[in-house]
């Protein structure tokens, strides 16, 4: 599963996210890998740890990110009040709590 995710990642977007995480506007990705993390509600949601090296004007830097994927749960009625609402976590982070 981690290999499938790694092959489907948009490298341009990943480079932009790594640049933002490192606070470096000019980043070139070196080697990187993906590992699936365990826990949570894995039937519909998965988390992956991405780690690697980036080359910047300041030199080589290590980086790591967590990628979360969510699938719509067919048993969910789509109501935001549902405990299995697929946008729940994103809404929590955006709320500023």
mmCIF file of N, CA and C in Angstrom:
data_model
loop_
_atom_site.group_PDB
_atom_site.id
_atom_site.type_symbol
_atom_site.label_atom_id
_atom_site.label_comp_id
_atom_site.label_asym_id
_atom_site.label_seq_id
_atom_site.Cartn_x
_atom_site.Cartn_y
_atom_site.Cartn_z
ATOM 1 N N UNK A 1 0.823 -1.203 0.000
ATOM 2 C CA UNK A 1 0.000 0.000 0.000
ATOM 3 C C UNK A 1 0.865 1.265 0.000
ATOM 4 N N UNK A 2 1.939 1.300 0.799
ATOM 5 C CA UNK A 2 2.799 2.477 0.852
ATOM 6 C C UNK A 2 3.442 2.733 -0.503
ATOM 7 N N UNK A 3 3.815 1.657 -1.208
ATOM 8 C CA UNK A 3 4.424 1.815 -2.524
ATOM 9 C C UNK A 3 3.434 2.444 -3.506
ATOM 10 N N UNK A 4 2.163 2.012 -3.445
ATOM 11 C CA UNK A 4 1.135 2.586 -4.317
ATOM 12 C C UNK A 4 0.977 4.078 -4.054
ATOM 13 N N UNK A 5 0.945 4.467 -2.791
ATOM 14 C CA UNK A 5 0.813 5.881 -2.434
ATOM 15 C C UNK A 5 2.037 6.639 -2.934
ATOM 16 N N UNK A 6 3.215 6.086 -2.712
ATOM 17 C CA UNK A 6 4.445 6.745 -3.157
ATOM 18 C C UNK A 6 4.452 6.990 -4.649
ATOM 19 N N UNK A 7 3.944 6.038 -5.417
ATOM 20 C CA UNK A 7 3.908 6.186 -6.876
ATOM 21 C C UNK A 7 2.860 7.186 -7.337
ATOM 22 N N UNK A 8 1.862 7.469 -6.509
ATOM 23 C CA UNK A 8 0.788 8.370 -6.918
ATOM 24 C C UNK A 8 0.984 9.809 -6.426
ATOM 25 N N UNK A 9 2.030 10.057 -5.674
ATOM 26 C CA UNK A 9 2.266 11.403 -5.142
ATOM 27 C C UNK A 9 2.777 12.318 -6.249
ATOM 28 N N UNK A 10 2.200 13.496 -6.340
ATOM 29 C CA UNK A 10 2.612 14.521 -7.287
ATOM 30 C C UNK A 10 3.921 15.140 -6.771
ATOM 31 N N UNK A 11 5.022 14.901 -7.477
ATOM 32 C CA UNK A 11 6.337 15.360 -7.017
ATOM 33 C C UNK A 11 6.438 16.876 -6.926
ATOM 34 N N UNK A 12 5.774 17.574 -7.828
ATOM 35 C CA UNK A 12 5.802 19.035 -7.769
ATOM 36 C C UNK A 12 5.113 19.532 -6.499
ATOM 37 N N UNK A 13 3.999 18.914 -6.177
ATOM 38 C CA UNK A 13 3.282 19.305 -4.956
ATOM 39 C C UNK A 13 4.086 18.925 -3.707
ATOM 40 N N UNK A 14 4.671 17.717 -3.706
ATOM 41 C CA UNK A 14 5.486 17.299 -2.574
ATOM 42 C C UNK A 14 6.657 18.258 -2.384
ATOM 43 N N UNK A 15 7.291 18.649 -3.464
ATOM 44 C CA UNK A 15 8.411 19.597 -3.371
ATOM 45 C C UNK A 15 7.952 20.904 -2.743
ATOM 46 N N UNK A 16 6.776 21.382 -3.128
ATOM 47 C CA UNK A 16 6.240 22.604 -2.538
ATOM 48 C C UNK A 16 5.953 22.474 -1.053
ATOM 49 N N UNK A 17 5.425 21.334 -0.653
ATOM 50 C CA UNK A 17 5.127 21.103 0.769
ATOM 51 C C UNK A 17 6.427 21.017 1.569
ATOM 52 N N UNK A 18 7.427 20.309 1.023
ATOM 53 C CA UNK A 18 8.721 20.209 1.702
ATOM 54 C C UNK A 18 9.363 21.590 1.808
ATOM 55 N N UNK A 19 9.303 22.383 0.745
ATOM 56 C CA UNK A 19 9.856 23.740 0.772
ATOM 57 C C UNK A 19 9.192 24.567 1.868
ATOM 58 N N UNK A 20 7.884 24.441 1.982
ATOM 59 C CA UNK A 20 7.155 25.174 3.022
ATOM 60 C C UNK A 20 7.556 24.679 4.410
ATOM 61 N N UNK A 21 7.654 23.363 4.580
ATOM 62 C CA UNK A 21 8.009 22.803 5.887
ATOM 63 C C UNK A 21 9.422 23.223 6.311
ATOM 64 N N UNK A 22 10.313 23.345 5.349
ATOM 65 C CA UNK A 22 11.701 23.728 5.661
ATOM 66 C C UNK A 22 11.909 25.241 5.648
ATOM 67 N N UNK A 23 10.881 25.985 5.293
ATOM 68 C CA UNK A 23 10.983 27.444 5.132
ATOM 69 C C UNK A 23 12.103 27.807 4.167
ATOM 70 N N UNK A 24 12.175 27.064 3.083
ATOM 71 C CA UNK A 24 13.175 27.266 2.034
ATOM 72 C C UNK A 24 12.449 27.416 0.700
ATOM 73 N N UNK A 25 12.584 28.555 0.016
ATOM 74 C CA UNK A 25 11.868 28.723 -1.244
ATOM 75 C C UNK A 25 12.435 27.891 -2.401
ATOM 76 N N UNK A 26 13.715 27.531 -2.341
ATOM 77 C CA UNK A 26 14.367 26.810 -3.425
ATOM 78 C C UNK A 26 14.789 25.425 -2.930
ATOM 79 N N UNK A 27 14.014 24.401 -3.284
ATOM 80 C CA UNK A 27 14.252 23.037 -2.791
ATOM 81 C C UNK A 27 14.253 22.072 -3.967
ATOM 82 N N UNK A 28 15.185 21.148 -3.937
ATOM 83 C CA UNK A 28 15.188 20.032 -4.881
ATOM 84 C C UNK A 28 15.194 18.760 -4.045
ATOM 85 N N UNK A 29 14.251 17.867 -4.306
ATOM 86 C CA UNK A 29 14.143 16.644 -3.518
ATOM 87 C C UNK A 29 15.244 15.661 -3.885
ATOM 88 N N UNK A 30 15.778 15.017 -2.860
ATOM 89 C CA UNK A 30 16.684 13.898 -3.049
ATOM 90 C C UNK A 30 15.898 12.605 -2.868
ATOM 91 N N UNK A 31 16.540 11.604 -2.317
ATOM 92 C CA UNK A 31 15.859 10.336 -2.048
ATOM 93 C C UNK A 31 14.794 10.536 -0.975
ATOM 94 N N UNK A 32 13.687 9.829 -1.137
ATOM 95 C CA UNK A 32 12.636 9.870 -0.130
ATOM 96 C C UNK A 32 11.894 8.547 -0.130
ATOM 97 N N UNK A 33 11.209 8.249 0.978
ATOM 98 C CA UNK A 33 10.485 6.984 1.131
ATOM 99 C C UNK A 33 9.178 7.206 1.878
ATOM 100 N N UNK A 34 8.315 6.211 1.760
ATOM 101 C CA UNK A 34 6.990 6.241 2.379
ATOM 102 C C UNK A 34 6.822 4.998 3.231
ATOM 103 N N UNK A 35 6.308 5.173 4.440
ATOM 104 C CA UNK A 35 6.017 4.050 5.334
ATOM 105 C C UNK A 35 4.594 4.235 5.867
ATOM 106 N N UNK A 36 3.776 3.183 5.777
ATOM 107 C CA UNK A 36 2.424 3.271 6.314
ATOM 108 C C UNK A 36 2.479 3.195 7.829
ATOM 109 N N UNK A 37 1.755 4.097 8.477
ATOM 110 C CA UNK A 37 1.640 4.095 9.933
ATOM 111 C C UNK A 37 0.406 3.292 10.313
ATOM 112 N N UNK A 38 0.363 2.817 11.536
ATOM 113 C CA UNK A 38 -0.789 2.031 11.973
ATOM 114 C C UNK A 38 -1.579 2.797 13.014
ATOM 115 N N UNK A 39 -2.798 2.323 13.240
ATOM 116 C CA UNK A 39 -3.670 2.949 14.221
ATOM 117 C C UNK A 39 -4.810 3.678 13.550
ATOM 118 N N UNK A 40 -5.740 4.159 14.350
ATOM 119 C CA UNK A 40 -6.866 4.896 13.807
ATOM 120 C C UNK A 40 -7.909 3.989 13.187
ATOM 121 N N UNK A 41 -8.739 4.571 12.389
ATOM 122 C CA UNK A 41 -9.846 3.883 11.742
ATOM 123 C C UNK A 41 -9.377 3.465 10.358
ATOM 124 N N UNK A 42 -8.531 2.429 10.301
ATOM 125 C CA UNK A 42 -7.793 2.087 9.096
ATOM 126 C C UNK A 42 -8.631 1.575 7.941
ATOM 127 N N UNK A 43 -9.863 1.191 8.186
ATOM 128 C CA UNK A 43 -10.671 0.685 7.083
ATOM 129 C C UNK A 43 -10.860 1.772 6.016
ATOM 130 N N UNK A 44 -11.010 3.010 6.425
ATOM 131 C CA UNK A 44 -11.257 4.097 5.479
ATOM 132 C C UNK A 44 -10.190 5.186 5.516
ATOM 133 N N UNK A 45 -9.380 5.232 6.553
ATOM 134 C CA UNK A 45 -8.373 6.279 6.708
ATOM 135 C C UNK A 45 -7.008 5.644 6.898
ATOM 136 N N UNK A 46 -6.019 6.247 6.301
ATOM 137 C CA UNK A 46 -4.657 5.752 6.462
ATOM 138 C C UNK A 46 -3.724 6.932 6.662
ATOM 139 N N UNK A 47 -2.620 6.665 7.341
ATOM 140 C CA UNK A 47 -1.592 7.685 7.541
ATOM 141 C C UNK A 47 -0.260 7.101 7.098
ATOM 142 N N UNK A 48 0.537 7.954 6.481
ATOM 143 C CA UNK A 48 1.838 7.545 5.967
ATOM 144 C C UNK A 48 2.896 8.530 6.441
ATOM 145 N N UNK A 49 4.067 8.020 6.751
ATOM 146 C CA UNK A 49 5.213 8.854 7.098
ATOM 147 C C UNK A 49 6.099 8.954 5.867
ATOM 148 N N UNK A 50 6.321 10.166 5.405
ATOM 149 C CA UNK A 50 7.219 10.422 4.288
ATOM 150 C C UNK A 50 8.483 11.041 4.863
ATOM 151 N N UNK A 51 9.626 10.504 4.521
ATOM 152 C CA UNK A 51 10.899 11.030 4.990
ATOM 153 C C UNK A 51 11.859 11.117 3.820
ATOM 154 N N UNK A 52 12.792 12.041 3.902
ATOM 155 C CA UNK A 52 13.762 12.142 2.821
ATOM 156 C C UNK A 52 14.773 13.245 3.026
ATOM 157 N N UNK A 53 15.479 13.519 1.941
ATOM 158 C CA UNK A 53 16.504 14.551 1.912
ATOM 159 C C UNK A 53 16.098 15.604 0.891
ATOM 160 N N UNK A 54 16.456 16.833 1.165
ATOM 161 C CA UNK A 54 16.215 17.932 0.227
ATOM 162 C C UNK A 54 17.500 18.727 0.081
ATOM 163 N N UNK A 55 17.734 19.199 -1.110
ATOM 164 C CA UNK A 55 18.888 20.043 -1.384
ATOM 165 C C UNK A 55 18.412 21.485 -1.502
ATOM 166 N N UNK A 56 19.015 22.355 -0.699
ATOM 167 C CA UNK A 56 18.654 23.767 -0.659
ATOM 168 C C UNK A 56 19.934 24.589 -0.841
ATOM 169 N N UNK A 57 19.802 25.891 -1.084
ATOM 170 C CA UNK A 57 21.012 26.724 -1.166
ATOM 171 C C UNK A 57 21.855 26.669 0.113
ATOM 172 N N UNK A 58 21.210 26.378 1.245
ATOM 173 C CA UNK A 58 21.923 26.290 2.522
ATOM 174 C C UNK A 58 22.566 24.919 2.735
ATOM 175 N N UNK A 59 22.295 23.956 1.845
ATOM 176 C CA UNK A 59 22.859 22.619 1.977
ATOM 177 C C UNK A 59 21.785 21.550 2.021
ATOM 178 N N UNK A 60 22.212 20.331 2.290
ATOM 179 C CA UNK A 60 21.286 19.202 2.346
ATOM 180 C C UNK A 60 20.567 19.194 3.692
ATOM 181 N N UNK A 61 19.259 18.949 3.638
ATOM 182 C CA UNK A 61 18.453 18.925 4.867
ATOM 183 C C UNK A 61 17.533 17.722 4.859
ATOM 184 N N UNK A 62 17.348 17.139 6.019
ATOM 185 C CA UNK A 62 16.397 16.046 6.196
ATOM 186 C C UNK A 62 15.001 16.634 6.399
ATOM 187 N N UNK A 63 13.986 15.879 5.993
ATOM 188 C CA UNK A 63 12.616 16.312 6.222
ATOM 189 C C UNK A 63 11.745 15.093 6.497
ATOM 190 N N UNK A 64 10.592 15.333 7.123
ATOM 191 C CA UNK A 64 9.590 14.286 7.330
ATOM 192 C C UNK A 64 8.220 14.949 7.365
ATOM 193 N N UNK A 65 7.249 14.240 6.821
ATOM 194 C CA UNK A 65 5.872 14.712 6.762
ATOM 195 C C UNK A 65 4.936 13.551 7.031
ATOM 196 N N UNK A 66 3.740 13.840 7.483
ATOM 197 C CA UNK A 66 2.707 12.821 7.615
ATOM 198 C C UNK A 66 1.635 13.133 6.586
ATOM 199 N N UNK A 67 1.295 12.128 5.795
ATOM 200 C CA UNK A 67 0.237 12.232 4.795
ATOM 201 C C UNK A 67 -0.934 11.398 5.279
ATOM 202 N N UNK A 68 -2.094 12.012 5.362
ATOM 203 C CA UNK A 68 -3.307 11.295 5.762
ATOM 204 C C UNK A 68 -4.219 11.190 4.562
ATOM 205 N N UNK A 69 -4.762 10.008 4.345
ATOM 206 C CA UNK A 69 -5.736 9.814 3.279
ATOM 207 C C UNK A 69 -7.051 9.402 3.904
ATOM 208 N N UNK A 70 -8.136 9.881 3.328
ATOM 209 C CA UNK A 70 -9.464 9.561 3.846
ATOM 210 C C UNK A 70 -10.366 9.160 2.689
ATOM 211 N N UNK A 71 -11.078 8.091 2.873
ATOM 212 C CA UNK A 71 -12.091 7.663 1.920
ATOM 213 C C UNK A 71 -13.449 7.893 2.550
ATOM 214 N N UNK A 72 -14.424 8.166 1.740
ATOM 215 C CA UNK A 72 -15.779 8.307 2.254
ATOM 216 C C UNK A 72 -16.257 6.967 2.799
ATOM 217 N N UNK A 73 -16.773 6.957 3.989
ATOM 218 C CA UNK A 73 -17.318 5.760 4.622
ATOM 219 C C UNK A 73 -18.747 5.562 4.108
ATOM 220 N N UNK A 74 -19.009 4.464 3.384
ATOM 221 C CA UNK A 74 -20.354 4.274 2.820
ATOM 222 C C UNK A 74 -21.446 4.128 3.877
ATOM 223 N N UNK A 75 -21.060 3.799 5.122
ATOM 224 C CA UNK A 75 -22.076 3.665 6.167
ATOM 225 C C UNK A 75 -22.412 5.013 6.801
ATOM 226 N N UNK A 76 -21.681 6.063 6.430
ATOM 227 C CA UNK A 76 -21.915 7.399 6.973
ATOM 228 C C UNK A 76 -23.027 8.068 6.173
ATOM 229 N N UNK A 77 -23.926 8.725 6.857
ATOM 230 C CA UNK A 77 -25.037 9.389 6.170
ATOM 231 C C UNK A 77 -24.627 10.741 5.584
ATOM 232 N N UNK A 78 -23.364 11.152 5.775
ATOM 233 C CA UNK A 78 -22.887 12.416 5.229
ATOM 234 C C UNK A 78 -23.184 13.613 6.109
ATOM 235 N N UNK A 79 -23.751 13.372 7.267
ATOM 236 C CA UNK A 79 -24.112 14.452 8.173
ATOM 237 C C UNK A 79 -22.884 14.930 8.959
ATOM 238 N N UNK A 80 -22.650 16.238 9.020
ATOM 239 C CA UNK A 80 -21.528 16.752 9.809
ATOM 240 C C UNK A 80 -21.621 16.415 11.299
ATOM 241 N N UNK A 81 -22.792 16.058 11.776
ATOM 242 C CA UNK A 81 -22.949 15.679 13.188
ATOM 243 C C UNK A 81 -22.511 14.243 13.445
ATOM 244 N N UNK A 82 -22.327 13.463 12.408
ATOM 245 C CA UNK A 82 -21.927 12.065 12.565
ATOM 246 C C UNK A 82 -20.483 11.977 13.073
ATOM 247 N N UNK A 83 -20.215 11.037 13.977
ATOM 248 C CA UNK A 83 -18.848 10.849 14.467
ATOM 249 C C UNK A 83 -17.933 10.298 13.379
ATOM 250 N N UNK A 84 -18.511 9.805 12.283
ATOM 251 C CA UNK A 84 -17.710 9.264 11.184
ATOM 252 C C UNK A 84 -17.717 10.189 9.967
ATOM 253 N N UNK A 85 -18.077 11.457 10.170
ATOM 254 C CA UNK A 85 -18.088 12.424 9.079
ATOM 255 C C UNK A 85 -16.668 12.612 8.563
ATOM 256 N N UNK A 86 -16.479 12.467 7.269
ATOM 257 C CA UNK A 86 -15.139 12.416 6.701
ATOM 258 C C UNK A 86 -14.379 13.737 6.760
ATOM 259 N N UNK A 87 -15.075 14.862 6.938
ATOM 260 C CA UNK A 87 -14.381 16.152 7.020
ATOM 261 C C UNK A 87 -14.157 16.595 8.471
ATOM 262 N N UNK A 88 -14.490 15.729 9.426
ATOM 263 C CA UNK A 88 -14.451 16.114 10.839
ATOM 264 C C UNK A 88 -13.069 16.613 11.278
ATOM 265 N N UNK A 89 -12.028 15.867 10.978
ATOM 266 C CA UNK A 89 -10.689 16.244 11.436
ATOM 267 C C UNK A 89 -10.235 17.554 10.808
ATOM 268 N N UNK A 90 -10.452 17.704 9.510
ATOM 269 C CA UNK A 90 -10.062 18.954 8.841
ATOM 270 C C UNK A 90 -10.831 20.139 9.434
ATOM 271 N N UNK A 91 -12.103 19.955 9.699
ATOM 272 C CA UNK A 91 -12.910 21.023 10.286
ATOM 273 C C UNK A 91 -12.390 21.409 11.668
ATOM 274 N N UNK A 92 -11.964 20.425 12.435
ATOM 275 C CA UNK A 92 -11.414 20.706 13.761
ATOM 276 C C UNK A 92 -10.154 21.564 13.651
ATOM 277 N N UNK A 93 -9.234 21.180 12.772
ATOM 278 C CA UNK A 93 -7.999 21.960 12.604
ATOM 279 C C UNK A 93 -8.298 23.373 12.114
ATOM 280 N N UNK A 94 -9.258 23.531 11.234
ATOM 281 C CA UNK A 94 -9.589 24.831 10.687
ATOM 282 C C UNK A 94 -10.335 25.716 11.683
ATOM 283 N N UNK A 95 -10.913 25.111 12.717
ATOM 284 C CA UNK A 95 -11.711 25.873 13.679
ATOM 285 C C UNK A 95 -10.860 26.766 14.580
ATOM 286 N N UNK A 96 -9.575 26.440 14.722
ATOM 287 C CA UNK A 96 -8.707 27.237 15.576
ATOM 288 C C UNK A 96 -8.758 26.877 17.047
ATOM 289 N N UNK A 97 -9.445 25.779 17.374
ATOM 290 C CA UNK A 97 -9.528 25.376 18.792
ATOM 291 C C UNK A 97 -8.183 25.001 19.350
#
